XYZ file of C-alpha atoms in Angstrom:
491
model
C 286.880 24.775 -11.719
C 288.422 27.538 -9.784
C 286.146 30.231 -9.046
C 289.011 32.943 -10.578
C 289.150 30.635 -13.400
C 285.647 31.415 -14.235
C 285.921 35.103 -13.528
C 288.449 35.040 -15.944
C 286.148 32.975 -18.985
C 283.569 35.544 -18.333
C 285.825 38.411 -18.283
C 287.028 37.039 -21.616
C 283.175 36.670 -23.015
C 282.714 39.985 -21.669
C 285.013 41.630 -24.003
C 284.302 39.156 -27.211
C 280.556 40.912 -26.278
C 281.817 43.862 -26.423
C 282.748 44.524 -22.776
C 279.070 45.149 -21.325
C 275.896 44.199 -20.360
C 274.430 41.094 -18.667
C 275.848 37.863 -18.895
C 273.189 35.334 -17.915
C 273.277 31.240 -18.104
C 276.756 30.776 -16.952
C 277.196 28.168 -14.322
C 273.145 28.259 -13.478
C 273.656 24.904 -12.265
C 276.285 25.280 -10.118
C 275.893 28.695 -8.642
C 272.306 30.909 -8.722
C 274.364 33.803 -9.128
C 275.160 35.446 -12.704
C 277.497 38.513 -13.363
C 277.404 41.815 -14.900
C 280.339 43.415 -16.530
C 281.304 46.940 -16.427
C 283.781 48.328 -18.770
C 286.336 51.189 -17.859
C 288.340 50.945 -20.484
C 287.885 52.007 -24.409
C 289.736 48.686 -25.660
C 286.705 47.134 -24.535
C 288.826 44.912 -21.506
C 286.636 44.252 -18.559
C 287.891 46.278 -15.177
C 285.249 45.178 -12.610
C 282.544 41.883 -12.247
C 279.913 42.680 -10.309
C 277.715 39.699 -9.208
C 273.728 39.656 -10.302
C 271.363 38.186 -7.013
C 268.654 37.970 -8.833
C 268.416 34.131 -9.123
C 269.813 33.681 -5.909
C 266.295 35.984 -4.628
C 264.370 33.647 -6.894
C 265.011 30.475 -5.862
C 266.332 31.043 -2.139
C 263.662 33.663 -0.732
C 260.306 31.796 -0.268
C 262.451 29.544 2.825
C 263.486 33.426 4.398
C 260.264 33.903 6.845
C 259.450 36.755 9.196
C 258.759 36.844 12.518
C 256.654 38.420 15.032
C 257.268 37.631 19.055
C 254.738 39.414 21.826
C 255.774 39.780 25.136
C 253.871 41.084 28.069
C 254.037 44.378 29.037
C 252.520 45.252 32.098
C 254.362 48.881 32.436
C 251.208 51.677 32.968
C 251.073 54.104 29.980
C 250.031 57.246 30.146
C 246.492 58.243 27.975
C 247.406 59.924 24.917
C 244.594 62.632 25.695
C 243.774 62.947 29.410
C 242.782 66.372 29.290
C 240.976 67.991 27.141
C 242.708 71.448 26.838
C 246.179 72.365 25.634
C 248.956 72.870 28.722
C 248.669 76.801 27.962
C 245.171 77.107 28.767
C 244.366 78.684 32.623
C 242.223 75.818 33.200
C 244.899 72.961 32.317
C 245.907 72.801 35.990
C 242.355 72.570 37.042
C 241.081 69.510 34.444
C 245.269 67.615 35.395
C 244.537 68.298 39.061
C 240.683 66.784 39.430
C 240.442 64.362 36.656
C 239.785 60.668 37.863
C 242.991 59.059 38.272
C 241.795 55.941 35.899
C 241.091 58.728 33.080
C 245.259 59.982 32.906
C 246.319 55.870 33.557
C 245.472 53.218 30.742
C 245.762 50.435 33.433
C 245.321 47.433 30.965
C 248.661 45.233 30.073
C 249.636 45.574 26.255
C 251.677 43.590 24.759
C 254.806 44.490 23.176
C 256.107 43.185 19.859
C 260.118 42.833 18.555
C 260.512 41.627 14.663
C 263.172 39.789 13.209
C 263.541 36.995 10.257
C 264.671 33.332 10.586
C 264.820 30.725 7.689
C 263.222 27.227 7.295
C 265.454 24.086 7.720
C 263.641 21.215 7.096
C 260.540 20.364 4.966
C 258.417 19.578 8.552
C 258.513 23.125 9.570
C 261.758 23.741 11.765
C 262.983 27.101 11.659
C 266.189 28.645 12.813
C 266.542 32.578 14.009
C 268.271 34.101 16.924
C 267.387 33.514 20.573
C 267.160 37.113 21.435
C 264.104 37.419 18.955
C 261.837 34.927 20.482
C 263.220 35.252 23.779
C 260.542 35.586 26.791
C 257.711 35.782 23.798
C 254.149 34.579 24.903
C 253.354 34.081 21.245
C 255.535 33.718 18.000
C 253.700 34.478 14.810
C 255.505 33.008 11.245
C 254.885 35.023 7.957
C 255.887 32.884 4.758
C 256.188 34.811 1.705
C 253.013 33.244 -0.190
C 251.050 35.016 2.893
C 250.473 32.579 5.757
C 250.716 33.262 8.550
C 250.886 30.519 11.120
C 251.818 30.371 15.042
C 255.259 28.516 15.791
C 256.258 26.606 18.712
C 259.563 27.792 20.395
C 261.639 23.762 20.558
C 264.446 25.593 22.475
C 266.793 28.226 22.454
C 270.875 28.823 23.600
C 271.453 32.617 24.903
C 275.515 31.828 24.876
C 275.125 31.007 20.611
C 272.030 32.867 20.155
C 270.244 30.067 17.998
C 266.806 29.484 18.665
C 265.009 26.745 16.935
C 260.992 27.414 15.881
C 258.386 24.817 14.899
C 255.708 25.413 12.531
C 252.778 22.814 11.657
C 253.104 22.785 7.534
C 254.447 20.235 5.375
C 256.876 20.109 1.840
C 258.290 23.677 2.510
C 260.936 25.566 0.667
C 264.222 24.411 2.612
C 267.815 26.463 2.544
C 270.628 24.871 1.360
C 273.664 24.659 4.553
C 276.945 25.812 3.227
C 280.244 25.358 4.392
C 281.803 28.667 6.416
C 285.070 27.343 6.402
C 285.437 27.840 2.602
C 284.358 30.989 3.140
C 287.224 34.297 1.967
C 287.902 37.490 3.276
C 286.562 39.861 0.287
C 283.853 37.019 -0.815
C 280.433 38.288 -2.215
C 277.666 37.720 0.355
C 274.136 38.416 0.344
C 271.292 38.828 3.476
C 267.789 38.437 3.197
C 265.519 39.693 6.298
C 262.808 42.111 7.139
C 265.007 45.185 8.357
C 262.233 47.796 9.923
C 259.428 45.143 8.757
C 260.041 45.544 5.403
C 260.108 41.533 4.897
C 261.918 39.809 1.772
C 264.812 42.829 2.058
C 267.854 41.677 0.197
C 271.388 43.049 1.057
C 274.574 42.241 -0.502
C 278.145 42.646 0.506
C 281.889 41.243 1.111
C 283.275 39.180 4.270
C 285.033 41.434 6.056
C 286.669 39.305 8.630
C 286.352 35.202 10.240
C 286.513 34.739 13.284
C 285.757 37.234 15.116
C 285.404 37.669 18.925
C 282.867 40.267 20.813
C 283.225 41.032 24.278
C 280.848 38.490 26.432
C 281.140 36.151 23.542
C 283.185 33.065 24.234
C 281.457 30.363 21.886
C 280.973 32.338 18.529
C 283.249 33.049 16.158
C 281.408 35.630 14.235
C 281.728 35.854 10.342
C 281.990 40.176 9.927
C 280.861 41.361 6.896
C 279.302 44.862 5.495
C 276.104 43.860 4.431
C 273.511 46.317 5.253
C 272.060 44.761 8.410
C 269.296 46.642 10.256
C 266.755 46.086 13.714
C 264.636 43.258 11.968
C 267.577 41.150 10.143
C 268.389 38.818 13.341
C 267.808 35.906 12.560
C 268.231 36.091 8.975
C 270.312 33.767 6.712
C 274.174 34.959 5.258
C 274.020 33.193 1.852
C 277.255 32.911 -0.484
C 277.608 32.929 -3.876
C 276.306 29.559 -4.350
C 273.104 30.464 -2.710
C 274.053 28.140 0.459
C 273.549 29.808 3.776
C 277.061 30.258 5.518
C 275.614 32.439 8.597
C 273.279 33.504 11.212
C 273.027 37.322 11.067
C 272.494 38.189 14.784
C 274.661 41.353 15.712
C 275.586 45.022 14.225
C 278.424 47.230 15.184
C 276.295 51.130 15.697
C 276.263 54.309 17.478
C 272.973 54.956 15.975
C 271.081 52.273 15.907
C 271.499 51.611 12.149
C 273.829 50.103 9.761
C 277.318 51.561 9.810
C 279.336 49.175 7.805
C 279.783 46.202 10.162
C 277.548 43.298 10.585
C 277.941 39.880 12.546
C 276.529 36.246 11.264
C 276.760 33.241 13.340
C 278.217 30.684 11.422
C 276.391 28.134 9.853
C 277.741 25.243 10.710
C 277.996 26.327 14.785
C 274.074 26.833 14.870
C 273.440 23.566 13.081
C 275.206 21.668 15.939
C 273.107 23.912 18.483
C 269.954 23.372 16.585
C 270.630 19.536 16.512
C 271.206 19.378 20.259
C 267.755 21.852 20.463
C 265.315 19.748 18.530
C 266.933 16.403 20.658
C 266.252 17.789 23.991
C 265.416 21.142 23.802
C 268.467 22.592 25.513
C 272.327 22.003 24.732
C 275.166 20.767 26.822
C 278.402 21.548 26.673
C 281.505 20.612 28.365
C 283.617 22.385 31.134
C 286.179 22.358 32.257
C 286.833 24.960 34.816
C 289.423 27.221 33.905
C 289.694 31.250 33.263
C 292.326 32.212 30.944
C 294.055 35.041 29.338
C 295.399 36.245 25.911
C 299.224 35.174 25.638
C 300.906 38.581 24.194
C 304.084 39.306 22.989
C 305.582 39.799 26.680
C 303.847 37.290 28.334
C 305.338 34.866 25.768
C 308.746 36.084 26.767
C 307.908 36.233 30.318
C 307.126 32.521 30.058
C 309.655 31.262 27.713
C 307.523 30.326 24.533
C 308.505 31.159 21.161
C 306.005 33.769 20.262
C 302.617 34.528 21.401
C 300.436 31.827 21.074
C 297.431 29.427 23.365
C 295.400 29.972 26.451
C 297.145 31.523 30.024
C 295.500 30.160 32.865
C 294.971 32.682 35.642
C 292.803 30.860 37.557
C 291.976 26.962 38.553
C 288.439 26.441 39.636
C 288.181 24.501 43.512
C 287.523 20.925 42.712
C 287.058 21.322 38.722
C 288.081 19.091 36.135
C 291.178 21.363 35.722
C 292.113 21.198 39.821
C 291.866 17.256 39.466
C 294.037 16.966 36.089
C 296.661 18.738 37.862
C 296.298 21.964 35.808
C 298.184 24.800 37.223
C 298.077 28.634 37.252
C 300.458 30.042 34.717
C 300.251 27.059 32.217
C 299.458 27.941 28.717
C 297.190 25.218 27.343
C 298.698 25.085 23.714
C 296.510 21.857 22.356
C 293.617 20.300 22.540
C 292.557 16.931 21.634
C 295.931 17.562 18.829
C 294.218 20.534 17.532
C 295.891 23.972 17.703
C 294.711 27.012 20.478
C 296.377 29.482 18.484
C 294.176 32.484 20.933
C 292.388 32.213 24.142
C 289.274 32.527 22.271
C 289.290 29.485 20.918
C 289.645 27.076 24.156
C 286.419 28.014 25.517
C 284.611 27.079 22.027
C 287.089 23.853 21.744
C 286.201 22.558 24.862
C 282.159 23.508 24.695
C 282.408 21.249 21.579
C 283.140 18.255 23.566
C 280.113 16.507 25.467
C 280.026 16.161 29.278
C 282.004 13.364 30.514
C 284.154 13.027 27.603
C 288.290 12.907 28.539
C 290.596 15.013 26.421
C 293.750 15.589 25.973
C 295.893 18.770 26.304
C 298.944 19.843 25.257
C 300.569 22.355 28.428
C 303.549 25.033 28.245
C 304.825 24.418 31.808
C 308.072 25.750 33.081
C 310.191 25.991 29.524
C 308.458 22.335 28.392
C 305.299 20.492 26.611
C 303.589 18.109 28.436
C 300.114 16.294 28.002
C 297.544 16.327 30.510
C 294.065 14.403 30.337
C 291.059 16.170 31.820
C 287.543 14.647 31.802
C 284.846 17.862 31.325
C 281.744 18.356 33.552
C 278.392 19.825 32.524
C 278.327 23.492 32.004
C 276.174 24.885 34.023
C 273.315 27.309 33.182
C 274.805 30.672 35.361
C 278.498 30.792 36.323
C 278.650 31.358 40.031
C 280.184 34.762 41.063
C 283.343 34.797 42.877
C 283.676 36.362 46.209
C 284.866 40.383 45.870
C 288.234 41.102 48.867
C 288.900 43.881 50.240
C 290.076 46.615 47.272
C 292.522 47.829 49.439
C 294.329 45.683 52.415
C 297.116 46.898 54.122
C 299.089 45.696 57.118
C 301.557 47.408 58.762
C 304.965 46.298 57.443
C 305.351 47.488 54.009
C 308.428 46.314 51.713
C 309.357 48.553 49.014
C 311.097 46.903 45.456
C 312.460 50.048 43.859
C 313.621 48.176 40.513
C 309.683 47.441 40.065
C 308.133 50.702 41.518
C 306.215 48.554 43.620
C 305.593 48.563 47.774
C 304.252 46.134 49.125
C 302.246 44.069 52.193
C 301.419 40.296 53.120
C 297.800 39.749 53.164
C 295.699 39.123 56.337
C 294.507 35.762 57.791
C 291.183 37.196 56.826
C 292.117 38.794 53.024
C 293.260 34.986 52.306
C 289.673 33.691 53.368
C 287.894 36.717 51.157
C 290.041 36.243 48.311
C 290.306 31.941 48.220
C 293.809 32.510 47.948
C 296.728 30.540 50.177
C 298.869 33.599 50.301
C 299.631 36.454 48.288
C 300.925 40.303 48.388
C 299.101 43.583 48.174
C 299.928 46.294 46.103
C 300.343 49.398 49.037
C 301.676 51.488 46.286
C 302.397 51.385 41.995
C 304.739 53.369 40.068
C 307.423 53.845 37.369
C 307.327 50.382 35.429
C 304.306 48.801 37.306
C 302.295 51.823 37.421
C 302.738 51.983 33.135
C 302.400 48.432 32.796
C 298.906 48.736 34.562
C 299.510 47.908 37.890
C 297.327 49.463 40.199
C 296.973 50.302 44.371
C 295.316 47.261 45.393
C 295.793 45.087 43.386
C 296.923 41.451 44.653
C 300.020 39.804 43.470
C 299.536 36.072 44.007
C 302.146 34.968 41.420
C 305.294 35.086 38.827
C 305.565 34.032 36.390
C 305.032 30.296 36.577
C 305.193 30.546 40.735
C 302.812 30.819 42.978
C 303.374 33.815 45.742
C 302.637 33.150 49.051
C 304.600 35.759 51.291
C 307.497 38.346 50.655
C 310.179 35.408 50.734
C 308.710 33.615 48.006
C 308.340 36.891 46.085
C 312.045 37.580 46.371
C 313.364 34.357 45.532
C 310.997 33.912 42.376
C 312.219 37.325 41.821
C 315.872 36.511 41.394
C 315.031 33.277 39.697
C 313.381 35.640 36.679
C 315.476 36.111 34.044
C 314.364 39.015 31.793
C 310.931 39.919 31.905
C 308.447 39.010 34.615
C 304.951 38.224 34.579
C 302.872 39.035 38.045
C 300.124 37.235 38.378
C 297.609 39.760 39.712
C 293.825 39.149 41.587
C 291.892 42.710 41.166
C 288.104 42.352 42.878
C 286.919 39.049 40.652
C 289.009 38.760 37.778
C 292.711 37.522 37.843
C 294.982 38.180 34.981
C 298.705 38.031 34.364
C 300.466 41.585 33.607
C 303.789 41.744 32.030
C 306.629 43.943 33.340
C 309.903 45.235 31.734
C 312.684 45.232 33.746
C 315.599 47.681 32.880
């Protein structure tokens, strides 16, 4: 039955009843969640259903654990009392000055300890929480909620998904129940149990706020957002729904304080269970590459470029001897599909591809030049620590400028030696920005080494791709280590 549908039933209860109190029993089997009804009207009709955790709690929270990981800390801390007379007294200076040095040190290591929940998995003892709370921990301590305590292995953890997997030695344990995220809603009831601050078996409730979403230096997650209360000592936790399945990871929080302020991330479900797989196999996961960076298409760009409307992946850069370089993949195509499946945003090729195992070929659908066309690809192994690129000069300049008034640009060939620094065959330096470039972003140094969909080698190239353009342009632009296309509009 429709989930509305049965909103509606109880609504209609509700006001048979009278229009208030608790409803209990309905659906029990289906869903450990019953509602409460709150009348605002003097008719008797139901206004507002507010959802009742309490059986959820019941029969969910003895698999929510909490954990403890210790971690060396061999800073030097200063002795709480090293002298024994307040900093006013005349003879302060004499008791800091001649003390024994080992009196005002504490030179013994202590360890330090971070807290943070995790849920159990299966009945053996596996465990699921995030990677930053076991991390570089020495020891991992596991408190179940009928008061054990026991120690935990760590079987393996990703930084890039922040899943870590945990092993405790116990036997017919409470187990969640995995949801699905995808049938998750925008403005869906959610609820978070955890040990915010230590306070273990805290429950939390909430709505989803958003799917999807992307975080800067997070390629492989698309976080669920929600507004749970989520605190230091939830990581780790489980997102349940309404049917008391777990649908996320809580790992992150959106704060200027330090606390709660309305936005929460989860990991979802289904992502961590493919990590955690891949974790308790071999302890580590692999995922494929294949040796691209990209760029968000936006409305210009699209123009720029041809396409309809904004939409796929913008390469900016080809890695030297990648899969990418040996498909044939160019600089400017927009990879549109993968393996038949949609990239509707740049954020979702990197996720789409580390889905697919190293060594396996796919297939992708390319925007190249005002046309489709598929290109196979077979991935590599991505490695542990993406190699930095080599920084140019911020700056070059060589003696013959050439000015392009329509752009507000002035410009310079690159050196013999720039090329070498940058990797790049040719390209031209930015001597100068202003007007159209200068508000489109364009900056004094900056390296043009394309438009559009052509690569820039010297001034003639530039001018002829120039007068090839029709409408908007798109320079391709190299600034220190990142490359990215910028979009100008031309009067």
């Amino acid at each position: 039955m429709n989930p509305y549908a049965r909103l509606v039933i109880v609504a209609a209860i509700a006001a048979a009843l009278g229009g208030c109190g608790k409803i209990e029993g309905l659906f029990k089997d289906e869903k450990p969640v019953s509602t409460v009804a709150i009348p605002a009207q003097a008719n008797g009709q139901v206004a507002m259903l507010l959802p009742d955790f309490t059986l959820l709690v019941e029969r969910e929270g003895p698999s929510v654990v909490n954990i403890q990981a210790s971690r060396a800390d061999n800073t030097p801390r200063q002795s709480e009392l090293p002298i024994p007379v307040p900093e006013d007294d005349p003879l302060y200076e004499f008791f800091r000055r001649f003390m024994p040095p080992n009196a005002q040190q504490d030179p013994a290591p202590q360890d330090s300890v971070s807290f943070g929940s995790g849920f159990i998995f299966s009945q053996d003892g596996y465990i699921l929480t995030n990677a930053h709370v076991v991390s570089g921990s020495s020891q991992i301590k596991v408190m179940l909620t009928d008061k054990r305590e026991l120690r935990a292995r760590l079987i393996g953890l990703d930084k890039r998904t922040d899943v870590a997997v945990l092993k405790i030695d116990a036997a017919n344990l409470p187990t969640v129940k995995i949801g699905t995220p995808d049938a998750l809603k925008v403005g869906e009831w959610v609820a978070a149990i955890g040990a915010p601050f230590g306070f273990e078996n805290t429950v939390t409730a909430g709505i989803v706020s958003a799917k999807g979403r992307s975080l800067p230096d997070e390629s492989y997650v698309p976080f669920i957002q929600t507004d749970v209360a989520i605190n230091p000592g939830n990581s780790g936790g489980p997102l349940f729904n309404l049917k008391g399945e777990v649908v996320g990871i809580n790992s992150q929080i959106y704060s200027r304080s330090g606390g709660f302020m309305g936005i929460s991330f989860a990991i979802p479900i289904d992502l961590a269970m493919k990590v955690a797989d891949q974790l308790k196999t071999s302890g580590k996961v692999s995922r494929g590459q294949l040796g691209v960076h990209i760029q968000e298409v936006s409305k210009e760009l699209a123009q720029s470029f041809g396409l309809d409307r904004p939409r796929g992946a913008l390469v900016v850069r080809v890695e030297p001897q990648g899969p990418a370089s040996k498909a044939g993949l160019l600089v400017g195509d927009i990879i549109l599909r993968l393996n038949g499946q949609l990239v509707e945003n740049s954020r979702d090729l990197p996720r789409m591809v580390g889905d697919q195992p190293p060594g396996a070929t796919i297939k992708l659908g390319v925007w190249r030049k005002g046309s489709e066309r598929n290109i196979d690809a077979t991935l590599i192994e991505l490695p542990g620590e993406q190699l930095a690129t080599p920084q140019g000069n911020n700056s070059p300049a060589l003696p013959q400028s050439y000015r392009f008034d329509q752009l507000g640009l002035t410009l310079s060939e690159l050196s013999a030696e720039d090329k070498e620094a940058l990797g790049v065959r040719g390209g031209l330096v930015i001597q100068q920005a202003q007007g159209v470039s200068a508000q489109a972003g364009l900056q004094n140094g900056d390296v043009i080494i394309g438009l559009n969909q052509t690569e820039i080698g010297n001034i003639r190239s530039f001018e002829r791709a120039l007068q090839n353009a029709k409408g908007n342009i798109a320079l391709l632009v190299r600034r220190q280590d990142s490359t990215l296309y910028v979009p100008l509009r031309l009067n």
